[in-house]
XYZ file of C-alpha atoms in Angstrom:
322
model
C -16.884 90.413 -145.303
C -18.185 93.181 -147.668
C -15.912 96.106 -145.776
C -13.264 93.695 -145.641
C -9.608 95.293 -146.683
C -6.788 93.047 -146.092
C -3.594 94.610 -143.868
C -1.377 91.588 -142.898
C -0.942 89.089 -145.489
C 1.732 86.180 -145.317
C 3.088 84.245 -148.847
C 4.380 80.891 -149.520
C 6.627 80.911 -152.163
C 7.684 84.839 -152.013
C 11.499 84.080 -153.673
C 10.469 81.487 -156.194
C 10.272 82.365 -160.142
C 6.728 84.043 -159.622
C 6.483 84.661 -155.918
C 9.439 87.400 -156.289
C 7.122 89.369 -158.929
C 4.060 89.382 -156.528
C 6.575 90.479 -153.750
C 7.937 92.881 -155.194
C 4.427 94.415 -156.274
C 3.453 93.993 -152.421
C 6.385 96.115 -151.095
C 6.208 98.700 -153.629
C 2.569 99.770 -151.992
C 4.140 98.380 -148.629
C 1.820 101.454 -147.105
C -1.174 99.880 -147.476
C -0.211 96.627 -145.483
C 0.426 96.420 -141.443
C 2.116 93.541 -141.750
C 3.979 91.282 -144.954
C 5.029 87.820 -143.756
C 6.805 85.304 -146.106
C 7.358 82.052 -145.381
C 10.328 80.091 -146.071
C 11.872 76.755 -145.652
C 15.389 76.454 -143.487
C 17.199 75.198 -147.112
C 16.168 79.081 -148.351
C 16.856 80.685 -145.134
C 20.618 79.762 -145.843
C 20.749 79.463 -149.340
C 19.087 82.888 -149.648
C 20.131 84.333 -146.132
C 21.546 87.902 -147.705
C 18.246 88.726 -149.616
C 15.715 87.369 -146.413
C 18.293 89.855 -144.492
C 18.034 92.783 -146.897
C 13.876 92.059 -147.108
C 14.042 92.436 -143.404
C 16.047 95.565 -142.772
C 14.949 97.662 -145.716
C 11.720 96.501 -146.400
C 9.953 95.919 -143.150
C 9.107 91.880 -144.195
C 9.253 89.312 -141.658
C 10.941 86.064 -142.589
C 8.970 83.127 -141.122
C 11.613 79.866 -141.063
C 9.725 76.603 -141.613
C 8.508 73.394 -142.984
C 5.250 73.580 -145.413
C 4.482 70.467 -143.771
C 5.000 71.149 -140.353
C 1.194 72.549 -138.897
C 2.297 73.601 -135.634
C 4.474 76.064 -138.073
C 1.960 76.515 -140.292
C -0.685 77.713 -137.333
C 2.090 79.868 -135.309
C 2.349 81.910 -139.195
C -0.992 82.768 -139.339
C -1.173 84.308 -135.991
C -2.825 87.890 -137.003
C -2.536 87.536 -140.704
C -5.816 87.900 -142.440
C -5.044 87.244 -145.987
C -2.637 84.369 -147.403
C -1.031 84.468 -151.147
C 0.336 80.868 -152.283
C 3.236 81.029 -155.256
C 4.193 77.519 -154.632
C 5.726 75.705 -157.800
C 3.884 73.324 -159.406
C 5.469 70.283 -157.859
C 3.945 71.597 -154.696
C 0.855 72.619 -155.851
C -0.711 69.535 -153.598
C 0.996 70.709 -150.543
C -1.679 73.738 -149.958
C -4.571 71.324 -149.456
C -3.609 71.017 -145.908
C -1.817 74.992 -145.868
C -5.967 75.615 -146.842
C -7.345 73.534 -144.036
C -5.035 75.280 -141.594
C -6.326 78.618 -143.119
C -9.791 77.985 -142.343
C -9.374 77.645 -139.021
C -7.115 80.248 -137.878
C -9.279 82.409 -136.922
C -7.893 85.577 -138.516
C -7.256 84.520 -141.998
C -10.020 85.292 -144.268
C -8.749 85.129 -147.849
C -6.675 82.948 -149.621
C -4.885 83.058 -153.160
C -3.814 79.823 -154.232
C -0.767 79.400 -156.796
C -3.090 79.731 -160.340
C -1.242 81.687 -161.942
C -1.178 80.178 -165.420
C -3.354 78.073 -167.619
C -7.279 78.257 -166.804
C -7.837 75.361 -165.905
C -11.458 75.277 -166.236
C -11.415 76.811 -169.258
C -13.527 73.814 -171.155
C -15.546 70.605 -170.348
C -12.078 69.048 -171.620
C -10.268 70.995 -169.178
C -10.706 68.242 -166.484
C -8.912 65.263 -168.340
C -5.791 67.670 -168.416
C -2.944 65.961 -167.002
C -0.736 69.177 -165.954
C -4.489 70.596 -164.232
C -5.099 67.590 -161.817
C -3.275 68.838 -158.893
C -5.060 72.713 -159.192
C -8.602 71.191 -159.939
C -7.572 69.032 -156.395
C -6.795 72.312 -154.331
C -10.020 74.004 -156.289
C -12.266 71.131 -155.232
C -11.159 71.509 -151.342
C -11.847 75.441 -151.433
C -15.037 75.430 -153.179
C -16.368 72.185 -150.990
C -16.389 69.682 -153.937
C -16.216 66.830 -151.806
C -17.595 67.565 -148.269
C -16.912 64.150 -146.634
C -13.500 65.028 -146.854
C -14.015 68.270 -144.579
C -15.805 71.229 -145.298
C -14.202 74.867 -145.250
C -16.355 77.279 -144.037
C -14.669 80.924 -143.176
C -12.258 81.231 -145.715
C -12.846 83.666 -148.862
C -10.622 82.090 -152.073
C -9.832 84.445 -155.508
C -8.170 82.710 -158.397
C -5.449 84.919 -160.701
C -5.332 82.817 -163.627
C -3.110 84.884 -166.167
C -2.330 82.390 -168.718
C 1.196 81.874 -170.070
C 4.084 84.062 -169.302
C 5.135 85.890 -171.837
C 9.013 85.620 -170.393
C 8.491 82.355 -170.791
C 6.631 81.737 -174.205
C 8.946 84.164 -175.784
C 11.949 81.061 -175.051
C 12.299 78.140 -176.481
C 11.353 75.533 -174.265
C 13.436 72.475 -174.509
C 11.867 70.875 -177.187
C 12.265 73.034 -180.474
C 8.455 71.880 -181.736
C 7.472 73.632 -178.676
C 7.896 76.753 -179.967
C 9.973 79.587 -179.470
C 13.049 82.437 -180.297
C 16.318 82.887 -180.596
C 17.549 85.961 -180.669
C 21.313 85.199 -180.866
C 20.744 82.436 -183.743
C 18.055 84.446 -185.477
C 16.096 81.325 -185.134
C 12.268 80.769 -184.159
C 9.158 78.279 -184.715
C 5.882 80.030 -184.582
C 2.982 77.226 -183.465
C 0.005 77.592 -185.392
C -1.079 77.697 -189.428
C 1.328 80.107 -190.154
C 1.713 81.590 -186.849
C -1.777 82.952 -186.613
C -3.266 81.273 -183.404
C -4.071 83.682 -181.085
C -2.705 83.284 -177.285
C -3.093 85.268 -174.225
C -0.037 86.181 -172.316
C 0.969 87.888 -168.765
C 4.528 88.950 -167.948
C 5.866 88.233 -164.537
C 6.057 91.815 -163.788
C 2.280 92.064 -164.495
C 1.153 89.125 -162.416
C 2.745 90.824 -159.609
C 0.592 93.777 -160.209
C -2.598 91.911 -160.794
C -1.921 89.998 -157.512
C -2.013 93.635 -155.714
C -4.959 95.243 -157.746
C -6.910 91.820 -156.290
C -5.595 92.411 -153.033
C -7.039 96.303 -153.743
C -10.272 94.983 -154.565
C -11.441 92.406 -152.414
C -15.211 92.953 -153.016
C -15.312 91.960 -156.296
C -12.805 89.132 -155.881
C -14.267 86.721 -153.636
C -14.874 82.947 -154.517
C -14.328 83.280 -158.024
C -11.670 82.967 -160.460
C -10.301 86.461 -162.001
C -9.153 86.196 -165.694
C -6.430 88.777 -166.494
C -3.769 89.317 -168.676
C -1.190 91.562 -170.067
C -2.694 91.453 -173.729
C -3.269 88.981 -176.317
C -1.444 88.612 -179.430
C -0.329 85.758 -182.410
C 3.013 84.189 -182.607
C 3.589 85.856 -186.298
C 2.961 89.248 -184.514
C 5.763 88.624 -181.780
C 8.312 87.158 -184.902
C 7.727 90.297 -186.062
C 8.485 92.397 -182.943
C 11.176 90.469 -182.851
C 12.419 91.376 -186.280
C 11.495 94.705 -186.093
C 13.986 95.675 -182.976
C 16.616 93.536 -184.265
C 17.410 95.686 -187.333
C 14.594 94.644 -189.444
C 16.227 92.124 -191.497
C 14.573 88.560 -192.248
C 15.616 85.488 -189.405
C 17.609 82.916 -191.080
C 15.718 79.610 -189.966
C 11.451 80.272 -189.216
C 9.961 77.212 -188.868
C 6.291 76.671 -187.685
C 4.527 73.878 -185.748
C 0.964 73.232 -187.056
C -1.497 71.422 -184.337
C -1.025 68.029 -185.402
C 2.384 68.074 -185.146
C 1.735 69.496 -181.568
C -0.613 66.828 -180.726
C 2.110 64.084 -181.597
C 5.165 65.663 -179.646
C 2.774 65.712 -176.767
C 1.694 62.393 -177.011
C 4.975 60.910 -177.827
C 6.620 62.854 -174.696
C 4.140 61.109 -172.038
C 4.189 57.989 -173.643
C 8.022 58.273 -172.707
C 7.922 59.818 -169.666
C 9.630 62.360 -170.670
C 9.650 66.084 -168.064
C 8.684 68.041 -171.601
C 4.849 66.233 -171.878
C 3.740 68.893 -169.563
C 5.204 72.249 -171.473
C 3.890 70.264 -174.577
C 0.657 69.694 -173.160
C 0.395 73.375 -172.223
C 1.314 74.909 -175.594
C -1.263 72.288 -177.009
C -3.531 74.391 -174.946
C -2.578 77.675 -175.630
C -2.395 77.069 -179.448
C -6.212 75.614 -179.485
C -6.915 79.480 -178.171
C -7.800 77.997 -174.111
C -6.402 81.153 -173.039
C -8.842 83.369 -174.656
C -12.476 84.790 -173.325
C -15.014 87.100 -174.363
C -13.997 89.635 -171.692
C -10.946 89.648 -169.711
C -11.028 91.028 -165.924
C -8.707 93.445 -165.405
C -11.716 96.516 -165.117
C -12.790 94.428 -162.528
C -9.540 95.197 -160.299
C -9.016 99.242 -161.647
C -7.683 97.902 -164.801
C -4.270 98.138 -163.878
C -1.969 99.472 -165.939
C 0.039 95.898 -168.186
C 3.713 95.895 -170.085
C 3.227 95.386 -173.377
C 4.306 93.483 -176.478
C 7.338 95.798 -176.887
C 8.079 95.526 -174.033
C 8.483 91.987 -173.608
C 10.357 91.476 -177.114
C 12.700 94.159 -175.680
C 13.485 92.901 -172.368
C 14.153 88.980 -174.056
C 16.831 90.902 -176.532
C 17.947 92.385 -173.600
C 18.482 89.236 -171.801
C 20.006 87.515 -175.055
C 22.771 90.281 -175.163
C-alpha cells in the first residue's frame, strides 16, 4: 500500500469530547477527502439531530444511523470507505475489537485508527499491569496478531496517535483536589511533583485533531506503528506561572503541591474503594513519573504540524473560567 492516499474515511465517535476535534480538522481540508462518513447511534441522531443536520447540508458529511454492535450495520458503513478513525470513549474502548474484525474484511478498508489518543500505553515494561491500559493493550493485541487462535487480521494497516494528556483537561482540577489542578476563579491550584518540577507532555484537543489529519496526510510513514506527538512539554510550576502571569501577575492565594507518594496513596486508596477517580489518579501517577516523555517526539514524521501552545492553553482555560 506504499501509493496508498486515503479519500473516504468513516469515524466512530465524530461528536464525542475528542471525536468533534478530529472532525472538525477533517472538514477544514474537506478537499482532500471524496467521502467523510460518521457514524452514530439512533440516541445521538435525536439528541444531536440539528448539528448531524447542519454537518450534512453545509459540510458535505454523511450521517450513518446505527448500533456499534449491530455488524450487518457495521458492514453496510464500510461500503467504499478505505480508511476508518475510532474516537470511542473509553468505556467503549472494547467495542472496536469486533468494529476491527469487520474492518479487515471489508474489502475496501485499509487503515484503521483506533481511539489512543492519550496515555502511551506501552510506554514501560510496567505499562502492562496498568489498570486504565487493559482494554487498549486488548484492541492492540487483536491488530498486531498477539493472539492468532483468536483470528488473525490480515489486510488492514493500523497507526496509533498517542498524544498524552490533554492539556484542557490537566489544566482542571479533576475531582479529587490531590489530583492536581487550577482555579482560576478561586486563585487556587496544586502543582504534582517536588515543587512542581515534573515534567509532563501535553496535547490540546484542537491539536489532536490536527495530528489525526497530518497522519491521515502521511500514510507512508504511519503504518503499523504507534506515532508519538504532542503539543509541547512543560512542568506544572511553569503553567502556575502562565497562569499568574495573565491573571495580573499577583501571587494565588492557596498553592498547594502533591509530591509522588502522596499520589501513590490517593490512587491506591481510590481502587481499594471503588471509587470512578482511581483511574484519573492512576493516570496523573503516570504522567507525574514522566511516562509521557521520549527522546524524540513524532510530529516531523507527519510535516510537523503546526501545535497551540502553552499560552495558549492558559488563555483559553481563563477564558472559559470568565
Amino acid at each position: 500500500m506504499a501509493s496508498f492516499q486515503p479519500k473516504n474515511v468513516l469515524l466512530f465517535g465524530a461528536t464525542g469530547n475528542i471525536g468533534t476535534y478530529i472532525l472538525d480538522a477533517i472538514l477544514a481540508a474537506r478537499g482532500e477527502f471524496d467521502r467523510v462518513a460518521i457514524f452514530t447511534s439512533p440516541a445521538t441522531a435525536a439528541s444531536k439531530k440539528d448539528l448531524l443536520e447542519d454537518l450534512k447540508r453545509t459540510k458535505g458529511v454523511e450521517v450513518l444511523v446505527g448500533d456499534v454492535q449491530d455488524e450487518d450495520a457495521v458492514r453496510k458503513a464500510y461500503d467504499g470507505i478505505d480508511t476508518v478513525i475510532s474516537a470511542l470513549g473509553r468505556g467503549a474502548i472494547a467495542s472496536q475489537i469486533p468494529l476491527i474484525r469487520l474492518a479487515d474484511a471489508a474489502p475496501t478498508v485499509k487503515w484503521f485508527l483506533p481511539s489512543e489518543y492519550g496515555t502511551d500505553i506501552k510506554y514501560s515494561p510496567a505499562s502492562a499491569q496498568e489498570k486504565p491500559h487493559q482494554q487498549k493493550l486488548k484492541v492492540r493485541a487483536v491488530l498486531e496478531n498477539e493472539n492468532p487462535d483468536e483470528g488473525v487480521v490480515s489486510n488492514l494497516a493500523y497507526t496509533y496517535v498517542v498524544t498524552g494528556p490533554y492539556s484542557d483537561m490537566y489544566v482542571h482540577f479533576a475531582g479529587n483536589p490531590v489530583a492536581g489542578g487550577w482555579d482560576v476563579h478561586g486563585k487556587k491550584a496544586t502543582l504534582l511533583g517536588e515543587g512542581g518540577g515534573a515534567r509532563v507532555s501535553l496535547t490540546t484537543m484542537k491539536d489532536v485533531g490536527t495530528l489525526v489529519l497530518a497522519t491521515l496526510r502521511h500514510p507512508s510513514v504511519a503504518f503499523n506503528r504507534a506515532l508519538k506527538v504532542n503539543s509541547f512539554t512543560t512542568t506544572p510550576a511553569q503553567i502556575h506561572a502562565e497562569f499568574v502571569r495573565q491573571t495580573g501577575g499577583q501571587p494565588w492565594t492557596d498553592v498547594q503541591y502533591t509530591s509522588l507518594p502522596q499520589l501513590r496513596e490517593a490512587e491506591s486508596d481510590a481502587w481499594k474503594a471503588g471509587k470512578p477517580e482511581a483511574t484519573v489518579l492512576t493516570l496523573r501517577r503516570i504522567w507525574t513519573e514522566g511516562g509521557t516523555l521520549y527522546d524524540q517526539r513524532d510530529n516531523a514524521l507527519i510535516g510537523e504540524p503546526s501545535m497551540q501552545t502553552l499560552e495558549d492553553v492558559i488563555a483559553q482555560a481563563i477564558k472559559q473560567s470568565s
